mmCIF file of C-alpha atoms in Angstrom:
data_model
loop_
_atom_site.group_PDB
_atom_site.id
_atom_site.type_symbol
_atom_site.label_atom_id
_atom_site.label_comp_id
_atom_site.label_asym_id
_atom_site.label_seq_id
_atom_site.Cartn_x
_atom_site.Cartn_y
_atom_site.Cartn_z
ATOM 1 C CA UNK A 4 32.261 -13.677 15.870
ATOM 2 C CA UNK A 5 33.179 -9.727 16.198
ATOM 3 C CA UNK A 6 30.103 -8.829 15.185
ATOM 4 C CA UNK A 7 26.402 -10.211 14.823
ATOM 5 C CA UNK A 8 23.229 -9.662 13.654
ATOM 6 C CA UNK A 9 20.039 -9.836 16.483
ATOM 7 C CA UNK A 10 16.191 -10.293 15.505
ATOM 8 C CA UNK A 11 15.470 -6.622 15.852
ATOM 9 C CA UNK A 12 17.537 -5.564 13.483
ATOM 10 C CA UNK A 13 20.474 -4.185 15.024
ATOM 11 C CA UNK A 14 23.962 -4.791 14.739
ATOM 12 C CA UNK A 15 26.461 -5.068 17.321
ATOM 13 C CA UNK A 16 30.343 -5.477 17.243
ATOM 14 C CA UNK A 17 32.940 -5.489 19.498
ATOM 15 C CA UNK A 18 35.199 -2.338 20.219
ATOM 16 C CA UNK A 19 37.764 -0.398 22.722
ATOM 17 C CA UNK A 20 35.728 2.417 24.858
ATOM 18 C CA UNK A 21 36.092 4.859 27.580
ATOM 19 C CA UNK A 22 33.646 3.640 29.561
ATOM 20 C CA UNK A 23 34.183 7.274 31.538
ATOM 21 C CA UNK A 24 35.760 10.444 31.178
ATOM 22 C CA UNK A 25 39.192 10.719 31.294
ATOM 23 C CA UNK A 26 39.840 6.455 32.115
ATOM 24 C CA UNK A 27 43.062 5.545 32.128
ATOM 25 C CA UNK A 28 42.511 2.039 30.155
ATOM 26 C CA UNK A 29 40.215 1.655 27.164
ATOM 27 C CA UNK A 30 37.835 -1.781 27.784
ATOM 28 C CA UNK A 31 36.591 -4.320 25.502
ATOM 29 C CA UNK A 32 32.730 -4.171 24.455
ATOM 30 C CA UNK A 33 29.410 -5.092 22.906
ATOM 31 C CA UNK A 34 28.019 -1.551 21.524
ATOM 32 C CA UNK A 35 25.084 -1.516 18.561
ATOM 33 C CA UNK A 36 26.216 0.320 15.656
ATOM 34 C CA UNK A 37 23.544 2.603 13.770
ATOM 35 C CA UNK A 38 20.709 1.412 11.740
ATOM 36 C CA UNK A 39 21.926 1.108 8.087
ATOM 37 C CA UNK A 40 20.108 4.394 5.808
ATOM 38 C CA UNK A 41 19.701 4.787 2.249
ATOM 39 C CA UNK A 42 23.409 6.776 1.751
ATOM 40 C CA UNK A 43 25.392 4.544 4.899
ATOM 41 C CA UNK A 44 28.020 2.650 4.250
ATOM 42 C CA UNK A 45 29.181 -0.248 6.437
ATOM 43 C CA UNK A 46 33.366 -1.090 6.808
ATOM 44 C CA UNK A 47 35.032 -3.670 8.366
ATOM 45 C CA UNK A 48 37.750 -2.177 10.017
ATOM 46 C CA UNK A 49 41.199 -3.179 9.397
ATOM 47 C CA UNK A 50 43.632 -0.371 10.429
ATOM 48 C CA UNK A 51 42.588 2.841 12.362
ATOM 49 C CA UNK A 52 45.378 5.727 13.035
ATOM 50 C CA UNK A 53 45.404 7.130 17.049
ATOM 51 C CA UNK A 54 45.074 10.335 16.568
ATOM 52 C CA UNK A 55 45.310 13.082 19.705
ATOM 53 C CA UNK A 56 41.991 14.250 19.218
ATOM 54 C CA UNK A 57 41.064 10.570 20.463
ATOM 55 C CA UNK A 58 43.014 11.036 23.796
ATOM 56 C CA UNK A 59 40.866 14.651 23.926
ATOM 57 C CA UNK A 60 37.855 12.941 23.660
ATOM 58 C CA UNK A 61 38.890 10.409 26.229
ATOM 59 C CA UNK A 62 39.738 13.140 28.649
ATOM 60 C CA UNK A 63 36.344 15.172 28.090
ATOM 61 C CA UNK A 64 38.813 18.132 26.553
ATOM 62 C CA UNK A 65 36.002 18.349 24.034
ATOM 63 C CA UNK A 66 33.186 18.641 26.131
ATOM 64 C CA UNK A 67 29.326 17.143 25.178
ATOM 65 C CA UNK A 68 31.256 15.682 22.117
ATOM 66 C CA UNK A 69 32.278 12.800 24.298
ATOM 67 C CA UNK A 70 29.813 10.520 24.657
ATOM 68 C CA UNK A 71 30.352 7.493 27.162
ATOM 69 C CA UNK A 72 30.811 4.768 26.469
ATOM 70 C CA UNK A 73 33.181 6.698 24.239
ATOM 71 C CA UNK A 74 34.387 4.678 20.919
ATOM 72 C CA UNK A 75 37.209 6.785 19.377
ATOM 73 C CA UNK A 76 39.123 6.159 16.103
ATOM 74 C CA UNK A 77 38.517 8.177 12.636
ATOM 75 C CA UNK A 78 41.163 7.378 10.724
ATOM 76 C CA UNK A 79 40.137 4.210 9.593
ATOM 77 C CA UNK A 80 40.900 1.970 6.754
ATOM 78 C CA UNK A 81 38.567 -0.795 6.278
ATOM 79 C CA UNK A 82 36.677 -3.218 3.533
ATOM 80 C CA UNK A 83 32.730 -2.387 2.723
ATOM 81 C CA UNK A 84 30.596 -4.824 3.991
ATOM 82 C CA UNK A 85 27.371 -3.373 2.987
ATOM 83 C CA UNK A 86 25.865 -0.153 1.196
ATOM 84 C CA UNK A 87 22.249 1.359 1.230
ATOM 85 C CA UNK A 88 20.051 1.948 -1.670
ATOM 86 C CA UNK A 89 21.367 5.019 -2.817
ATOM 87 C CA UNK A 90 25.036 4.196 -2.586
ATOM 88 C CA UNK A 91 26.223 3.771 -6.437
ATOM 89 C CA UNK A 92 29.724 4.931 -6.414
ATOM 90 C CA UNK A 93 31.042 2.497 -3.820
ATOM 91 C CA UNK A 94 30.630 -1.382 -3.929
ATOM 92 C CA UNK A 95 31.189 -3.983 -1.586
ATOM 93 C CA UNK A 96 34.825 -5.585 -1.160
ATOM 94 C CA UNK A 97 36.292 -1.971 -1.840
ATOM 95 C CA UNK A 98 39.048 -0.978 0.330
ATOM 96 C CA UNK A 99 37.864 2.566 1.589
ATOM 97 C CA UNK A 100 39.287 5.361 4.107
ATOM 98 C CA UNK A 101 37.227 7.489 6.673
ATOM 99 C CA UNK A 102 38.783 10.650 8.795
ATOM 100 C CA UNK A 103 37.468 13.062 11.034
ATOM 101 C CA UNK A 104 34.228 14.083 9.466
ATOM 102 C CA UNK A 105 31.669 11.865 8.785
ATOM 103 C CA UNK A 106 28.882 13.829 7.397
ATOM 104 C CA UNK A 107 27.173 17.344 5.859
ATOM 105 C CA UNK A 108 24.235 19.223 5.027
ATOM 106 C CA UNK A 109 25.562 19.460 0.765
ATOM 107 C CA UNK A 110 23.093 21.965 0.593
ATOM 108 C CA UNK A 111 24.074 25.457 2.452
ATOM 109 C CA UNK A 112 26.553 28.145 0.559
ATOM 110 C CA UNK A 113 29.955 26.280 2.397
ATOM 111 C CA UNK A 114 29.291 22.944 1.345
ATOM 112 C CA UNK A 115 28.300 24.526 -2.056
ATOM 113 C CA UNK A 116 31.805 26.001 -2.253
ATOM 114 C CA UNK A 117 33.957 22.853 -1.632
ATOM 115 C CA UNK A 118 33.891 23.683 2.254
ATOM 116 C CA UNK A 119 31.961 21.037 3.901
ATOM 117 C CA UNK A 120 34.627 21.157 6.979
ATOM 118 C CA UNK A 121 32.378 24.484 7.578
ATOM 119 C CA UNK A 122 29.206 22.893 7.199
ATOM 120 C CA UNK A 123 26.535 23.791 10.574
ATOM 121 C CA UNK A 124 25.364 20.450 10.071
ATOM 122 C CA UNK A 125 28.933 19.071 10.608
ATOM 123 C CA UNK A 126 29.205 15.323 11.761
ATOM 124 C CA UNK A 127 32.173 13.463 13.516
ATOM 125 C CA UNK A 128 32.919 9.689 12.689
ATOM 126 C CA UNK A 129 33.724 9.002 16.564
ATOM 127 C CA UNK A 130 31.599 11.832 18.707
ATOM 128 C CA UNK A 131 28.120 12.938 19.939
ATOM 129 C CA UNK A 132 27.718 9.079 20.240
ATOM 130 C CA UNK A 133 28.776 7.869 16.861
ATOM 131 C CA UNK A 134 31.270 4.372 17.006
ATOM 132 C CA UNK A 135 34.642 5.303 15.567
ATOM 133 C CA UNK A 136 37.347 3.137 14.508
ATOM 134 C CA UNK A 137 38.167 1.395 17.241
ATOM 135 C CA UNK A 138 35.797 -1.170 16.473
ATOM 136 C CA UNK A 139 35.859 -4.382 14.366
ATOM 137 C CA UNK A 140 33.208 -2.598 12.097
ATOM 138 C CA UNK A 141 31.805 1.317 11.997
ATOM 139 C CA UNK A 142 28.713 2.577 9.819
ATOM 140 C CA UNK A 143 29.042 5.738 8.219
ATOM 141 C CA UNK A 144 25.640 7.484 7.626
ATOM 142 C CA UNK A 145 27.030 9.557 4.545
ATOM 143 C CA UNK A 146 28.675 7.884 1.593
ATOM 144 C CA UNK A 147 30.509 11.198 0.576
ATOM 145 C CA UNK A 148 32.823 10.610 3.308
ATOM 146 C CA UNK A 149 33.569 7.307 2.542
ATOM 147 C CA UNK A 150 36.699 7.948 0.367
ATOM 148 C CA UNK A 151 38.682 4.778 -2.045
ATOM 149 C CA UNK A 152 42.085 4.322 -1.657
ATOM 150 C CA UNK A 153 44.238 4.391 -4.215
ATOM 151 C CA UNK A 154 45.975 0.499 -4.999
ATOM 152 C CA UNK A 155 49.633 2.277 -4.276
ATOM 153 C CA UNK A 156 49.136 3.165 -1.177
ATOM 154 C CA UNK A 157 49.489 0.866 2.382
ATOM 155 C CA UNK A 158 46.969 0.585 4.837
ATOM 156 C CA UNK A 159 48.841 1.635 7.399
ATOM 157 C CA UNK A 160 50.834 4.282 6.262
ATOM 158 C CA UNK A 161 47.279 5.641 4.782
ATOM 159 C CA UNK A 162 45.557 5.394 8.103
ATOM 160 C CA UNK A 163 46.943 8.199 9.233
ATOM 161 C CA UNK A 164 46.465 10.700 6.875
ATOM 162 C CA UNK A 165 42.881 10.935 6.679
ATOM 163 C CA UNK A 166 42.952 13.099 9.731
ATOM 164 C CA UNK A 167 46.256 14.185 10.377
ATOM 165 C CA UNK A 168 47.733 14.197 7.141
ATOM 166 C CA UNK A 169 44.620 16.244 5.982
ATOM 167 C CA UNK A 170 44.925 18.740 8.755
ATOM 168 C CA UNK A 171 48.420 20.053 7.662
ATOM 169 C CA UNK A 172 47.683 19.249 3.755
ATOM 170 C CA UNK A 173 45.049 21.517 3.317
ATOM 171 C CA UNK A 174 47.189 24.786 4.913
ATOM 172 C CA UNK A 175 50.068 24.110 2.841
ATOM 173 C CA UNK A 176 48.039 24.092 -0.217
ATOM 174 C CA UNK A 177 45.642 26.822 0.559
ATOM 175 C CA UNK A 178 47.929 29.168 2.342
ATOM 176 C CA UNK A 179 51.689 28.636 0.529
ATOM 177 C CA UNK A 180 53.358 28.621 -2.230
ATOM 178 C CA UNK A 181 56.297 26.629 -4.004
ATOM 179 C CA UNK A 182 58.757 29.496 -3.766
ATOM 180 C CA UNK A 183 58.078 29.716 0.082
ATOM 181 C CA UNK A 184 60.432 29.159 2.536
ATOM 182 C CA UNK A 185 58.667 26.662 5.200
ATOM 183 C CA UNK A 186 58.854 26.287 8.964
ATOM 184 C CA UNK A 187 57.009 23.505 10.512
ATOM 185 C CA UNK A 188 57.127 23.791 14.158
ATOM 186 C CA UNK A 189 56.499 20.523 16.438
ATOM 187 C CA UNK A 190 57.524 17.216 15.017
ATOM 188 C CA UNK A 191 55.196 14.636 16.182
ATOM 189 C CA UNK A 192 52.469 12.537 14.018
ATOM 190 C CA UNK A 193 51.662 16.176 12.464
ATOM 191 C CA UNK A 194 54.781 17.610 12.198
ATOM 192 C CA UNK A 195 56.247 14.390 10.184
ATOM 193 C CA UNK A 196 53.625 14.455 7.904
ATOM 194 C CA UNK A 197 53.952 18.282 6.877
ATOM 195 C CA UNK A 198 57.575 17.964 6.337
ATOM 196 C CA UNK A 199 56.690 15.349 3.958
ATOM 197 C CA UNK A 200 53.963 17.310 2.212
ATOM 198 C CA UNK A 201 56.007 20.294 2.114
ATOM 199 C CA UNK A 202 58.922 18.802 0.588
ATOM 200 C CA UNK A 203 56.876 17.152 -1.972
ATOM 201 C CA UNK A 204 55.026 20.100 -3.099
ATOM 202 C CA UNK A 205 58.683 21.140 -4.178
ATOM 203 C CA UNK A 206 59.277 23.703 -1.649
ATOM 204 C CA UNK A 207 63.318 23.945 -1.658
ATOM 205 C CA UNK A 208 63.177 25.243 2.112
ATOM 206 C CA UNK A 209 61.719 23.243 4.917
ATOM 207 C CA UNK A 210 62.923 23.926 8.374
ATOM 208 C CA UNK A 211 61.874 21.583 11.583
ATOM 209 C CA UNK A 212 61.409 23.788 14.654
ATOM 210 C CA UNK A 213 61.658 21.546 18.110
ATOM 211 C CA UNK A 214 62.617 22.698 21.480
ATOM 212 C CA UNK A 215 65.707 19.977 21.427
ATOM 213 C CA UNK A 216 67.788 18.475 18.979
ATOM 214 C CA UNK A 217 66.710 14.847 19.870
ATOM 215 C CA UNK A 218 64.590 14.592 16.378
ATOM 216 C CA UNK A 219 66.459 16.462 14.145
ATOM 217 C CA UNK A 220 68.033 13.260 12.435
ATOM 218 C CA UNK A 221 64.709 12.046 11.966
ATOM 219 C CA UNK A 222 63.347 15.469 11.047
ATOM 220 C CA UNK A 223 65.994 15.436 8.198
ATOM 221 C CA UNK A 224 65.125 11.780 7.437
ATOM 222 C CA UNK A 225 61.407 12.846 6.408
ATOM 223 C CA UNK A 226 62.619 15.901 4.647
ATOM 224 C CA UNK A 227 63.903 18.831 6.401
ATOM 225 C CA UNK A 228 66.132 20.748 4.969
ATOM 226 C CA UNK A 229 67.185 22.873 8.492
ATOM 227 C CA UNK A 230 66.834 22.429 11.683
ATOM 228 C CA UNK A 231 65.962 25.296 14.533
ATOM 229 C CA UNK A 232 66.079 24.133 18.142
ATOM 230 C CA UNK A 233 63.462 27.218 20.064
ATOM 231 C CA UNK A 234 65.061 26.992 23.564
ATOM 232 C CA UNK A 235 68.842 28.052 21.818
ATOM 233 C CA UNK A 236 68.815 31.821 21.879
ATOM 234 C CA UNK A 237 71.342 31.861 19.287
ATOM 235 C CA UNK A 238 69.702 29.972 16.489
ATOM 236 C CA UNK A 239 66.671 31.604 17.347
ATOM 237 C CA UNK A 240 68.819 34.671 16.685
ATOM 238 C CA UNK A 241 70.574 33.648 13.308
ATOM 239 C CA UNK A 242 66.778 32.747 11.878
ATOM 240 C CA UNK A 243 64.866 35.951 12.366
ATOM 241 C CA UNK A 244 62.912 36.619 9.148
ATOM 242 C CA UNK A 245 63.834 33.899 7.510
ATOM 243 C CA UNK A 246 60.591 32.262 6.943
ATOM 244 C CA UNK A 247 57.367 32.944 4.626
ATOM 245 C CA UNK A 248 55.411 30.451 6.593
ATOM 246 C CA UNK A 249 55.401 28.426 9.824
ATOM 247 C CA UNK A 250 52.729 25.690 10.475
ATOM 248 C CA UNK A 251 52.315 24.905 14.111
ATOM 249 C CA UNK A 252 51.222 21.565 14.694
ATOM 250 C CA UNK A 253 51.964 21.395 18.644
ATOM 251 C CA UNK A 254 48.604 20.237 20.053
ATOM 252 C CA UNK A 255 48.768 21.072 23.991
ATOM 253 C CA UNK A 256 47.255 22.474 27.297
ATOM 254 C CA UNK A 257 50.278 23.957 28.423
ATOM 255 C CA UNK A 258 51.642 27.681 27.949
ATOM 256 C CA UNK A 259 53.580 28.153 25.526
ATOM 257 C CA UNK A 260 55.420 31.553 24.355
ATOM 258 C CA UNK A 261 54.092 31.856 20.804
ATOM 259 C CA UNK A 262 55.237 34.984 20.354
ATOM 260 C CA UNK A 263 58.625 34.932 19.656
ATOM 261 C CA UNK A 264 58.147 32.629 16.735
ATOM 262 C CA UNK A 265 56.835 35.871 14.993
ATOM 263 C CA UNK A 266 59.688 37.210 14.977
ATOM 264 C CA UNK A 267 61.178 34.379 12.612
ATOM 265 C CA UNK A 268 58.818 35.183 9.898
ATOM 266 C CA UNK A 269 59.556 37.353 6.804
ATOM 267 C CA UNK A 270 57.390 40.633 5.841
ATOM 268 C CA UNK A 271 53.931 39.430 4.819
ATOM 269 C CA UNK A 272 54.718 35.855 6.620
ATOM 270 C CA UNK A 273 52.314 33.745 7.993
ATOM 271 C CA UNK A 274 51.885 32.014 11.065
ATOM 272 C CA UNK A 275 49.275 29.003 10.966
ATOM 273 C CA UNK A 276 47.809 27.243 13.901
ATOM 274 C CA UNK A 277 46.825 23.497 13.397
ATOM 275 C CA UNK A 278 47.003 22.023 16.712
ATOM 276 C CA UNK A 279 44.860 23.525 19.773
ATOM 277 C CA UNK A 280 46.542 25.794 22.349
ATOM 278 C CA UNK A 281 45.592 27.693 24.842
ATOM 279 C CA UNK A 282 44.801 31.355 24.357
ATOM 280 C CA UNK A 283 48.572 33.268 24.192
ATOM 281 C CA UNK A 284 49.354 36.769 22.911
ATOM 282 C CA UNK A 285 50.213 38.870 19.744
ATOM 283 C CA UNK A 286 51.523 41.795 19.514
ATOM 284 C CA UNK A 287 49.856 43.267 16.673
ATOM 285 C CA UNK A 288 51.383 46.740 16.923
ATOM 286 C CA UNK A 289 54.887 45.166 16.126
ATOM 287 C CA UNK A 290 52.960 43.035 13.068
ATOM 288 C CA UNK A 291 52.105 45.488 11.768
ATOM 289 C CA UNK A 292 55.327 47.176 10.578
ATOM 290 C CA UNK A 293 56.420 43.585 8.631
ATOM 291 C CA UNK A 294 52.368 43.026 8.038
ATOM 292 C CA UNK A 295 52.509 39.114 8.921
ATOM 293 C CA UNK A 296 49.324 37.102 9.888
ATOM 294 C CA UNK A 297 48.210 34.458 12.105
ATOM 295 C CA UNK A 298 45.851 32.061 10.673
ATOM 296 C CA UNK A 299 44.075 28.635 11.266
ATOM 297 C CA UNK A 300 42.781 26.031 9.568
ATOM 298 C CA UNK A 301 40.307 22.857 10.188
ATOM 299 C CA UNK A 302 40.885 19.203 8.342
ATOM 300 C CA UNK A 303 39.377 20.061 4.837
ATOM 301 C CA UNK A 304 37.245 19.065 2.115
ATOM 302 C CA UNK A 305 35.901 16.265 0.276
ATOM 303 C CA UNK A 306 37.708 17.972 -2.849
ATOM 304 C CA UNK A 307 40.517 18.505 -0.905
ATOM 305 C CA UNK A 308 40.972 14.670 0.512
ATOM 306 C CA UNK A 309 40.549 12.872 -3.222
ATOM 307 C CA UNK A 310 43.395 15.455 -4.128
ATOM 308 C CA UNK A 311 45.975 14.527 -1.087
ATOM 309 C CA UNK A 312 44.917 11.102 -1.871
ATOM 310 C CA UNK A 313 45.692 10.883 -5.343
ATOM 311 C CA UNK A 314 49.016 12.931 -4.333
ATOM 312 C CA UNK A 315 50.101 10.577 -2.353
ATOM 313 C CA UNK A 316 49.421 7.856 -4.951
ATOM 314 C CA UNK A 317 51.172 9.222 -7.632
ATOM 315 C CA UNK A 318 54.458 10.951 -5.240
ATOM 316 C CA UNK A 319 54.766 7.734 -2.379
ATOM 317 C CA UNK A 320 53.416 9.921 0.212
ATOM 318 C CA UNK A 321 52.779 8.123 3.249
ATOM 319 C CA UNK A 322 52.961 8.511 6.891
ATOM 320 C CA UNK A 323 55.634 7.277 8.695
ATOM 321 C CA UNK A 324 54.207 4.783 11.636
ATOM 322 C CA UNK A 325 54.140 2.523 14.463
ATOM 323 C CA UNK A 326 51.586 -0.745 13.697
ATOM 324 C CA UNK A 327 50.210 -2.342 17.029
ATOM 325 C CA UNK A 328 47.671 -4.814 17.428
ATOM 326 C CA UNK A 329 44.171 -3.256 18.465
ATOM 327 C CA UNK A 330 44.418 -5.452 21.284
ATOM 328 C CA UNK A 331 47.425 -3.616 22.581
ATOM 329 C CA UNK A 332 45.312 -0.232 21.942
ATOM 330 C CA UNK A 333 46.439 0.846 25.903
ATOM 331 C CA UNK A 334 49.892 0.428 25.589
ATOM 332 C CA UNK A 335 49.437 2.635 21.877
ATOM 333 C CA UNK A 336 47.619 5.139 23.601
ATOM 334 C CA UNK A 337 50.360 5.210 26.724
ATOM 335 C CA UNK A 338 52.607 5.675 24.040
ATOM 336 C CA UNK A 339 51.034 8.557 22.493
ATOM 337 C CA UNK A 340 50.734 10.439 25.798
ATOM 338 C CA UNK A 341 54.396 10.720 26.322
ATOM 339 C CA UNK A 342 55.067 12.421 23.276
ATOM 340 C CA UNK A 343 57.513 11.315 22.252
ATOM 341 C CA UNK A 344 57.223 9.949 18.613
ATOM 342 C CA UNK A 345 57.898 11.449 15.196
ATOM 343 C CA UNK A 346 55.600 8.781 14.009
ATOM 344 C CA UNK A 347 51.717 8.070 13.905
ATOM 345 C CA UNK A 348 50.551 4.966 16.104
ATOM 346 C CA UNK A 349 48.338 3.010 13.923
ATOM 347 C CA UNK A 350 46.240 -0.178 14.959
ATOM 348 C CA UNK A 351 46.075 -3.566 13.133
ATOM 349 C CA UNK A 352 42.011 -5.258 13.736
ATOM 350 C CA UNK A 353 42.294 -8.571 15.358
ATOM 351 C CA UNK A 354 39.264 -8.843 17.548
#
């Protein structure tokens, strides 16, 4: 059986781990999972998305957050298996989704506001020791965070955006408008998704920025309405301040010249960071004559993921993806480190 229950108590299941920092291969387990508490909730897992901020933890990118044996995964789709006392709004048998945050405090001035992404007291589903999705089952200490999924949507197709999908939802809601005139630069498992979202929310505008042309077909396919390869001087040229807003969803360690995209932006533009980079320069002298901004922005809410949610119910919003069996989790996760998909890797429980 994938998982079992022992006379102390404590549960154990099987799951993939880094069994060091920054392993090449992910190995098969035994790990305990938490003690169930009054507000946990317990899933069998039956899809979990591979995100890039798995392969960070994996290399130790992220510091103390890795803890080894390292169980990744937190965008997971699974079936509750069991609920503590105080759980009322979820049952058992109900297909539920988990993402990148797995608890907060509810009590300080952020959480108050519909900002528990800001919450001090901010826990991960898959660091500082906790088992992510990579597992035949995970326990989730807070219930909050365990979210239904809507009937319409697939499991697979789902997985995905309870991370990623969140991470560029929550800019393009906060931060445009339906008028604006999009740019979504980097088309991998983020920048498919917010082409989607964008073009969804109505906005007549969406441009994919790449430095080839190898996905604009598939850019278009999800949504685009233009494409803007960065290494071609001249279309770089032709789209100066053209653009309201650009979302950058590259996630990478190596330079990159950010600057120039600036330049594409209209007056009071926006240029919004998603993905981590390293540290790069703006010229805020030149800003300042067309007054654009550079901005951030982290996941989101529990407000906000009900709303994407019941979005993508009600507009067939889904991620576009690759399933793999979780045994084949290495060959996924080689996959993802070439970078070269316009799609979100998602894998199929069958430990």
């Amino acid at each position: 059986r994938a998982s079992t229950k022992v006379n102390n108590n404590m549960t154990k299941t099987l799951a993939y781990a880094a069994l060091e920092v920054n392993c090449k291969e992910l190995h098969k387990i035994v790990i305990n999972l938490p003690d169930m508490q009054k507000n946990s909730v317990e899933l069998k897992v039956t899809h979990c998305g591979l995100c890039g901020s798995d392969d960070h933890l994996i290399r130790g990118d992220y510091g103390e957050y890795a803890q080894f044996p390292q169980v990744c995964g937190h965008e997971i789709v699974g079936i509750i298996t069991e609920v503590g006392d105080n759980v009322k709004h979820l049952k058992i048998g109900q297909r539920c989704g988990v993402g990148w945050q797995s608890s907060s405090c509810h009590e300080c001035e952020w959480c108050l506001q519909d900002n528990e992404q800001l919450c001090g007291r901010v826990k991960c589903t898959c660091c500082e020791g906790n088992i992510g999705g990579f597992s035949d089952k995970v326990r989730v200490d807070d219930s909050q965070f365990v979210f239904p999924i809507p009937d319409e949507l697939d499991s697979a197709e789902v997985a995905p955006l309870l991370c990623g999908g969140q991470t560029v939802w929550t800019p393009l809601r906060e931060q445009t408008k339906k008028t604006d005139k999009i740019g979504i630069l980097g088309l991998g498992g983020l920048g498919h998704m917010a082409i989607k979202f964008a073009k969804a929310f109505g906005n007549e505008v969406v441009v994919a920025i790449s430095s080839t042309d190898s996905k604009k077909d598939i850019a278009i396919e999800h949504g685009a309405t233009g494409f803007i390869s960065h290494t071609n001087d001249e279309e770089m040229q032709i789209a100066i301040g053209s653009l309201d807003f650009i979302l950058v969803t590259i996630a990478t360690s190596e330079k990159i010249e950010f600057e120039k995209f600036f330049s594409l932006l209209r007056p009071r533009g926006t240029m919004c960071f998603v993905g981590m980079v390293p540290k790069f320069y703006i010229d805020t002298f030149t800003m300042g004559f067309t007054m654009t901004n550079c901005t951030t922005s982290n996941t989101g809410s529990i407000k906000d993921m009900k709303e994407m949610l019941d979005f993508c119910a009600k507009n067939k919003v889904g991620a576009t993806v690759k399933e793999s069996p979780m045994s084949k989790i290495n060959e996924a996760l080689d996959e993802l480190r070439s970078k070269q998909s316009a799609f979100r890797h998602v894998l199929v429980n069958d430990f």
